[in-house]
Amino acid sequence: MAGRTAPEVLRTVTATRYVTPLREGGSLPALVEADDDGLYVVKFRGAGQGPKALVAEVVVGELARALGLPIPELAFVEVAAALSGAEPDPDIQELLAASAGCNLGLDFLPGSLTLGPSAARAVPPELAARIVWFDALTTNIDRTPRNPNLLVWHGQPYLIDHGAALYVHHTWADPQRHALGRFPASKDHVLLDTAGPIPAAHAELAPLVTAGLLDAILALVPDAWLTVDVPFAAPDGTRAAYRDYLLARVAAGPGTFVEEVERARTAR
């Protein structure tokens, strides 16, 4: 399986209308119309999870894309402070005012549905194994039957909502030790029953996760998102921390999370 390269830039659009809130999760996303006439599911920098959730969305989302996993297009969404004035809800006004500037949007997939049990069983075993492996690599705890964060659009699953992944960055406490850790949450993955062998997915995808690819993806992240509550010389030191963490995690995979997830899969 040939890997893809990271884009040199993400498109930037300007929000023109706050359409409706999506009352799901703690990130307070919303459907927003932009100046390209497109609709985006926007994650706001001013939400309680802060810019680190947006960093995870970019890094994990673009890594997924580079590995050939299906994900909606990501774009930066500029929000003007004046946009909040048109909203009658004071909570939304406060969120938009706190998020003036650059935020992150996912292309809205009209008509998509949350992946349910029957759709999960229809995902090909090889693709399911790649997704399970990828979520264990990136420590994404939000891929359970109760909260799959997978959409079905035109018959294909799409990965969304990676804000809870890479949770090491909330403290950056001994990231290299964390990289060698297992990932018990994999036993609850919505696609584990469907997945083929996880070691095969690792053998296919791990060689594609290179320092060059990670550096290119991390270069997409705005500097301002990499300077909040970090123990490094931000932003370049923060970028290096993400890169080194993911490289260490990939290298340790066969003896750590790959072995653990495969054990959980075969025990079903």
mmCIF file of C-alpha atoms in Angstrom:
data_model
loop_
_atom_site.group_PDB
_atom_site.id
_atom_site.type_symbol
_atom_site.label_atom_id
_atom_site.label_comp_id
_atom_site.label_asym_id
_atom_site.label_seq_id
_atom_site.Cartn_x
_atom_site.Cartn_y
_atom_site.Cartn_z
ATOM 1 C CA MET A 1 0.000 0.000 0.000
ATOM 2 C CA ALA A 2 1.560 3.256 -1.127
ATOM 3 C CA GLY A 3 1.456 6.148 1.284
ATOM 4 C CA ARG A 4 0.342 9.624 0.349
ATOM 5 C CA THR A 5 2.154 12.832 1.090
ATOM 6 C CA ALA A 6 0.822 15.498 3.402
ATOM 7 C CA PRO A 7 -0.519 18.660 1.752
ATOM 8 C CA GLU A 8 1.744 21.696 1.899
ATOM 9 C CA VAL A 9 -1.140 23.801 3.218
ATOM 10 C CA LEU A 10 -4.739 23.360 4.280
ATOM 11 C CA ARG A 11 -7.319 25.535 2.580
ATOM 12 C CA THR A 12 -8.521 28.547 4.551
ATOM 13 C CA VAL A 13 -12.124 29.721 4.359
ATOM 14 C CA THR A 14 -13.959 32.474 6.220
ATOM 15 C CA ALA A 15 -17.080 31.752 8.240
ATOM 16 C CA THR A 16 -20.079 33.756 7.013
ATOM 17 C CA ARG A 17 -22.906 32.193 9.038
ATOM 18 C CA TYR A 18 -23.250 30.088 12.170
ATOM 19 C CA VAL A 19 -25.919 27.609 11.064
ATOM 20 C CA THR A 20 -26.597 25.350 14.028
ATOM 21 C CA PRO A 21 -24.821 23.883 17.048
ATOM 22 C CA LEU A 22 -24.078 20.168 17.150
ATOM 23 C CA ARG A 23 -24.722 19.326 20.780
ATOM 24 C CA GLU A 24 -22.358 16.367 20.911
ATOM 25 C CA GLY A 25 -19.258 15.881 23.025
ATOM 26 C CA GLY A 26 -17.337 18.521 24.897
ATOM 27 C CA SER A 27 -15.894 20.418 21.941
ATOM 28 C CA LEU A 28 -19.130 22.318 21.122
ATOM 29 C CA PRO A 29 -18.826 21.903 17.332
ATOM 30 C CA ALA A 30 -21.230 23.611 14.967
ATOM 31 C CA LEU A 31 -22.325 23.589 11.364
ATOM 32 C CA VAL A 32 -20.977 26.751 9.746
ATOM 33 C CA GLU A 33 -21.338 28.209 6.274
ATOM 34 C CA ALA A 34 -18.238 29.717 4.698
ATOM 35 C CA ASP A 35 -17.384 32.154 1.930
ATOM 36 C CA ASP A 36 -16.847 29.308 -0.552
ATOM 37 C CA ASP A 37 -20.553 28.410 -0.092
ATOM 38 C CA GLY A 38 -19.486 25.208 1.636
ATOM 39 C CA LEU A 39 -20.721 23.836 4.934
ATOM 40 C CA TYR A 40 -18.213 22.779 7.584
ATOM 41 C CA VAL A 41 -18.397 21.095 10.952
ATOM 42 C CA VAL A 42 -16.238 23.533 12.890
ATOM 43 C CA LYS A 43 -14.253 22.824 16.045
ATOM 44 C CA PHE A 44 -13.657 26.078 17.890
ATOM 45 C CA ARG A 45 -10.402 27.138 19.485
ATOM 46 C CA GLY A 46 -12.332 28.826 22.283
ATOM 47 C CA ALA A 47 -14.146 25.659 23.405
ATOM 48 C CA GLY A 48 -13.228 24.112 26.737
ATOM 49 C CA GLN A 49 -10.758 21.642 25.233
ATOM 50 C CA GLY A 50 -8.756 24.508 23.772
ATOM 51 C CA PRO A 51 -6.318 24.456 20.855
ATOM 52 C CA LYS A 52 -4.833 21.056 21.746
ATOM 53 C CA ALA A 53 -8.012 19.403 20.498
ATOM 54 C CA LEU A 54 -7.526 21.194 17.185
ATOM 55 C CA VAL A 55 -3.892 20.085 17.033
ATOM 56 C CA ALA A 56 -5.043 16.482 17.480
ATOM 57 C CA GLU A 57 -7.632 16.944 14.734
ATOM 58 C CA VAL A 58 -5.007 18.147 12.256
ATOM 59 C CA VAL A 59 -2.231 15.715 13.159
ATOM 60 C CA VAL A 60 -4.370 12.602 13.455
ATOM 61 C CA GLY A 61 -6.679 13.540 10.609
ATOM 62 C CA GLU A 62 -3.940 14.261 8.084
ATOM 63 C CA LEU A 63 -1.961 11.209 9.203
ATOM 64 C CA ALA A 64 -5.058 9.104 8.578
ATOM 65 C CA ARG A 65 -5.398 10.609 5.113
ATOM 66 C CA ALA A 66 -1.718 9.988 4.336
ATOM 67 C CA LEU A 67 -2.200 6.335 5.291
ATOM 68 C CA GLY A 68 -5.127 6.003 2.907
ATOM 69 C CA LEU A 69 -7.895 6.039 5.517
ATOM 70 C CA PRO A 70 -11.101 7.880 4.552
ATOM 71 C CA ILE A 71 -11.583 11.239 6.268
ATOM 72 C CA PRO A 72 -13.442 14.417 5.258
ATOM 73 C CA GLU A 73 -11.337 17.302 3.987
ATOM 74 C CA LEU A 74 -9.963 19.547 6.719
ATOM 75 C CA ALA A 75 -9.805 23.317 6.338
ATOM 76 C CA PHE A 76 -8.918 26.265 8.514
ATOM 77 C CA VAL A 77 -11.951 28.424 9.230
ATOM 78 C CA GLU A 78 -11.449 32.096 10.032
ATOM 79 C CA VAL A 79 -14.063 33.400 12.444
ATOM 80 C CA ALA A 80 -14.557 37.158 12.785
ATOM 81 C CA ALA A 81 -15.441 38.501 16.213
ATOM 82 C CA ALA A 82 -18.408 40.265 14.608
ATOM 83 C CA LEU A 83 -19.985 36.911 13.774
ATOM 84 C CA SER A 84 -20.992 36.485 17.402
ATOM 85 C CA GLY A 85 -23.209 39.565 17.272
ATOM 86 C CA ALA A 86 -25.785 37.796 15.114
ATOM 87 C CA GLU A 87 -26.320 34.977 17.604
ATOM 88 C CA PRO A 88 -29.065 35.299 20.217
ATOM 89 C CA ASP A 89 -27.721 32.480 22.417
ATOM 90 C CA PRO A 90 -25.258 34.013 24.923
ATOM 91 C CA ASP A 91 -23.286 30.766 25.167
ATOM 92 C CA ILE A 92 -22.748 30.752 21.400
ATOM 93 C CA GLN A 93 -21.870 34.439 21.466
ATOM 94 C CA GLU A 94 -19.224 33.752 24.089
ATOM 95 C CA LEU A 95 -17.824 30.765 22.177
ATOM 96 C CA LEU A 96 -17.535 32.679 18.900
ATOM 97 C CA ALA A 97 -15.988 35.708 20.578
ATOM 98 C CA ALA A 98 -13.395 33.489 22.281
ATOM 99 C CA SER A 99 -12.666 31.777 18.950
ATOM 100 C CA ALA A 100 -12.024 34.834 16.803
ATOM 101 C CA GLY A 101 -9.298 33.950 14.351
ATOM 102 C CA CYS A 102 -8.279 30.536 13.075
ATOM 103 C CA ASN A 103 -10.354 27.439 13.848
ATOM 104 C CA LEU A 104 -10.701 24.033 12.221
ATOM 105 C CA GLY A 105 -13.457 22.720 9.973
ATOM 106 C CA LEU A 106 -14.296 19.325 8.530
ATOM 107 C CA ASP A 107 -16.138 19.220 5.238
ATOM 108 C CA PHE A 108 -19.799 18.488 5.975
ATOM 109 C CA LEU A 109 -20.942 15.191 4.425
ATOM 110 C CA PRO A 110 -24.636 15.730 3.601
ATOM 111 C CA GLY A 111 -26.790 12.686 4.151
ATOM 112 C CA SER A 112 -24.143 10.812 6.119
ATOM 113 C CA LEU A 113 -25.230 8.588 8.999
ATOM 114 C CA THR A 114 -23.491 7.479 12.167
ATOM 115 C CA LEU A 115 -22.021 4.011 11.685
ATOM 116 C CA GLY A 116 -24.317 1.521 13.418
ATOM 117 C CA PRO A 117 -23.870 -2.196 14.175
ATOM 118 C CA SER A 118 -24.976 -3.454 10.749
ATOM 119 C CA ALA A 119 -22.759 -0.958 8.927
ATOM 120 C CA ALA A 120 -19.848 -1.873 11.211
ATOM 121 C CA ARG A 121 -20.192 -5.523 10.213
ATOM 122 C CA ALA A 122 -20.062 -4.503 6.548
ATOM 123 C CA VAL A 123 -16.661 -2.792 6.812
ATOM 124 C CA PRO A 124 -14.047 -4.979 5.060
ATOM 125 C CA PRO A 125 -11.794 -6.780 7.589
ATOM 126 C CA GLU A 126 -8.618 -5.254 6.184
ATOM 127 C CA LEU A 127 -9.954 -1.710 6.424
ATOM 128 C CA ALA A 128 -11.365 -2.360 9.896
ATOM 129 C CA ALA A 129 -7.949 -3.650 11.027
ATOM 130 C CA ARG A 130 -6.220 -0.544 9.676
ATOM 131 C CA ILE A 131 -8.636 1.721 11.537
ATOM 132 C CA VAL A 132 -8.304 -0.240 14.795
ATOM 133 C CA TRP A 133 -4.506 -0.174 14.479
ATOM 134 C CA PHE A 134 -4.498 3.534 13.678
ATOM 135 C CA ASP A 135 -6.693 4.423 16.646
ATOM 136 C CA ALA A 136 -4.444 2.434 18.991
ATOM 137 C CA LEU A 137 -1.387 4.169 17.556
ATOM 138 C CA THR A 138 -2.888 7.611 18.111
ATOM 139 C CA THR A 139 -4.560 6.681 21.439
ATOM 140 C CA ASN A 140 -8.023 7.629 20.230
ATOM 141 C CA ILE A 141 -10.438 6.685 23.002
ATOM 142 C CA ASP A 142 -13.547 7.801 21.091
ATOM 143 C CA ARG A 143 -14.324 4.908 18.773
ATOM 144 C CA THR A 144 -16.739 2.808 20.822
ATOM 145 C CA PRO A 145 -20.173 1.418 19.838
ATOM 146 C CA ARG A 146 -21.738 4.121 22.010
ATOM 147 C CA ASN A 147 -19.689 6.871 20.373
ATOM 148 C CA PRO A 148 -18.113 5.509 17.169
ATOM 149 C CA ASN A 149 -17.163 8.806 15.508
ATOM 150 C CA LEU A 150 -17.487 7.070 12.174
ATOM 151 C CA LEU A 151 -19.897 8.216 9.488
ATOM 152 C CA VAL A 152 -21.197 6.223 6.548
ATOM 153 C CA TRP A 153 -21.341 8.309 3.381
ATOM 154 C CA HIS A 154 -21.972 6.845 -0.063
ATOM 155 C CA GLY A 155 -21.465 3.405 1.425
ATOM 156 C CA GLN A 156 -18.017 4.111 2.852
ATOM 157 C CA PRO A 157 -16.993 4.755 6.467
ATOM 158 C CA TYR A 158 -15.376 8.115 7.213
ATOM 159 C CA LEU A 159 -13.282 8.863 10.294
ATOM 160 C CA ILE A 160 -14.239 12.015 12.186
ATOM 161 C CA ASP A 161 -13.601 13.721 15.525
ATOM 162 C CA HIS A 162 -10.018 13.086 16.661
ATOM 163 C CA GLY A 163 -9.924 15.778 19.318
ATOM 164 C CA ALA A 164 -9.568 13.239 22.144
ATOM 165 C CA ALA A 165 -6.623 11.449 20.513
ATOM 166 C CA LEU A 166 -2.965 12.008 21.442
ATOM 167 C CA TYR A 167 -3.999 12.640 25.022
ATOM 168 C CA VAL A 168 -0.358 12.575 26.098
ATOM 169 C CA HIS A 169 -0.227 16.248 25.071
ATOM 170 C CA HIS A 170 -2.477 17.344 27.915
ATOM 171 C CA THR A 171 0.422 16.917 30.328
ATOM 172 C CA TRP A 172 3.417 15.857 28.203
ATOM 173 C CA ALA A 173 4.486 13.806 31.250
ATOM 174 C CA ASP A 174 7.306 11.498 30.087
ATOM 175 C CA PRO A 175 6.080 11.144 26.475
ATOM 176 C CA GLN A 176 8.654 8.507 25.541
ATOM 177 C CA ARG A 177 7.482 6.255 28.371
ATOM 178 C CA HIS A 178 3.883 6.903 27.334
ATOM 179 C CA ALA A 179 4.765 5.958 23.757
ATOM 180 C CA LEU A 180 5.782 2.478 24.950
ATOM 181 C CA GLY A 181 2.478 1.934 26.698
ATOM 182 C CA ARG A 182 -0.390 -0.303 25.751
ATOM 183 C CA PHE A 183 -3.879 0.922 24.911
ATOM 184 C CA PRO A 184 -6.558 -0.987 26.849
ATOM 185 C CA ALA A 185 -9.376 1.057 25.275
ATOM 186 C CA SER A 186 -8.880 -0.940 22.053
ATOM 187 C CA LYS A 187 -10.917 -3.797 23.496
ATOM 188 C CA ASP A 188 -14.002 -1.560 23.170
ATOM 189 C CA HIS A 189 -13.352 -0.475 19.566
ATOM 190 C CA VAL A 190 -16.483 -0.505 17.426
ATOM 191 C CA LEU A 191 -14.695 -2.342 14.597
ATOM 192 C CA LEU A 192 -12.750 -4.892 16.616
ATOM 193 C CA ASP A 193 -15.214 -7.715 15.908
ATOM 194 C CA THR A 194 -14.952 -6.992 12.182
ATOM 195 C CA ALA A 195 -11.201 -6.445 11.973
ATOM 196 C CA GLY A 196 -8.726 -8.787 10.374
ATOM 197 C CA PRO A 197 -5.284 -9.441 11.896
ATOM 198 C CA ILE A 198 -3.815 -6.322 13.508
ATOM 199 C CA PRO A 199 -0.158 -7.357 12.953
ATOM 200 C CA ALA A 200 -0.861 -7.390 9.212
ATOM 201 C CA ALA A 201 -2.187 -3.834 9.417
ATOM 202 C CA HIS A 202 0.932 -2.809 11.355
ATOM 203 C CA ALA A 203 3.213 -4.391 8.757
ATOM 204 C CA GLU A 204 1.385 -2.495 6.014
ATOM 205 C CA LEU A 205 1.057 0.935 7.612
ATOM 206 C CA ALA A 206 3.936 1.329 10.079
ATOM 207 C CA PRO A 207 6.615 1.792 7.373
ATOM 208 C CA LEU A 208 4.619 4.719 5.993
ATOM 209 C CA VAL A 209 4.801 6.687 9.259
ATOM 210 C CA THR A 210 8.119 8.425 8.712
ATOM 211 C CA ALA A 211 9.776 11.434 10.266
ATOM 212 C CA GLY A 212 9.419 13.278 6.972
ATOM 213 C CA LEU A 213 5.689 12.631 6.768
ATOM 214 C CA LEU A 214 5.114 13.666 10.381
ATOM 215 C CA ASP A 215 7.183 16.823 9.956
ATOM 216 C CA ALA A 216 5.120 17.760 6.896
ATOM 217 C CA ILE A 217 1.858 17.215 8.778
ATOM 218 C CA LEU A 218 3.023 19.098 11.857
ATOM 219 C CA ALA A 219 4.082 22.014 9.672
ATOM 220 C CA LEU A 220 0.386 22.458 8.836
ATOM 221 C CA VAL A 221 -0.466 23.259 12.469
ATOM 222 C CA PRO A 222 -0.547 27.000 13.223
ATOM 223 C CA ASP A 223 2.235 28.139 15.553
ATOM 224 C CA ALA A 224 -0.271 29.719 17.930
ATOM 225 C CA TRP A 225 -1.892 26.329 18.618
ATOM 226 C CA LEU A 226 1.458 24.868 19.692
ATOM 227 C CA THR A 227 2.350 27.411 22.357
ATOM 228 C CA VAL A 228 -0.395 26.798 24.939
ATOM 229 C CA ASP A 229 0.618 25.000 28.136
ATOM 230 C CA VAL A 230 3.625 23.148 26.718
ATOM 231 C CA PRO A 231 6.975 22.395 28.385
ATOM 232 C CA PHE A 232 8.974 22.828 25.188
ATOM 233 C CA ALA A 233 10.507 25.669 23.251
ATOM 234 C CA ALA A 234 7.351 26.208 21.262
ATOM 235 C CA PRO A 235 6.380 25.882 18.507
ATOM 236 C CA ASP A 236 9.221 23.890 16.933
ATOM 237 C CA GLY A 237 9.983 22.019 20.136
ATOM 238 C CA THR A 238 6.336 21.038 20.396
ATOM 239 C CA ARG A 239 6.311 19.793 16.817
ATOM 240 C CA ALA A 240 9.399 17.686 17.555
ATOM 241 C CA ALA A 241 7.702 16.232 20.635
ATOM 242 C CA TYR A 242 4.708 15.043 18.611
ATOM 243 C CA ARG A 243 6.968 13.606 15.909
ATOM 244 C CA ASP A 244 9.238 11.758 18.332
ATOM 245 C CA TYR A 245 6.279 10.440 20.319
ATOM 246 C CA LEU A 246 4.571 8.962 17.263
ATOM 247 C CA LEU A 247 7.791 7.504 15.858
ATOM 248 C CA ALA A 248 8.534 5.835 19.199
ATOM 249 C CA ARG A 249 4.998 4.489 19.361
ATOM 250 C CA VAL A 250 5.198 3.004 15.863
ATOM 251 C CA ALA A 251 8.574 1.394 16.611
ATOM 252 C CA ALA A 252 7.319 -0.151 19.853
ATOM 253 C CA GLY A 253 4.019 -1.317 18.359
ATOM 254 C CA PRO A 254 4.646 -5.058 17.847
ATOM 255 C CA GLY A 255 5.563 -5.589 21.496
ATOM 256 C CA THR A 256 2.984 -3.220 22.937
ATOM 257 C CA PHE A 257 -0.324 -2.049 21.502
ATOM 258 C CA VAL A 258 -0.307 -4.316 18.427
ATOM 259 C CA GLU A 259 0.105 -7.413 20.562
ATOM 260 C CA GLU A 260 -2.543 -6.184 23.011
ATOM 261 C CA VAL A 261 -5.139 -5.373 20.345
ATOM 262 C CA GLU A 262 -4.573 -8.655 18.533
ATOM 263 C CA ARG A 263 -5.041 -10.550 21.796
ATOM 264 C CA ALA A 264 -8.334 -8.737 22.366
ATOM 265 C CA ARG A 265 -9.447 -9.419 18.792
ATOM 266 C CA THR A 266 -8.771 -13.152 18.878
ATOM 267 C CA ALA A 267 -10.400 -13.502 22.295
ATOM 268 C CA ARG A 268 -13.773 -12.401 20.901
#
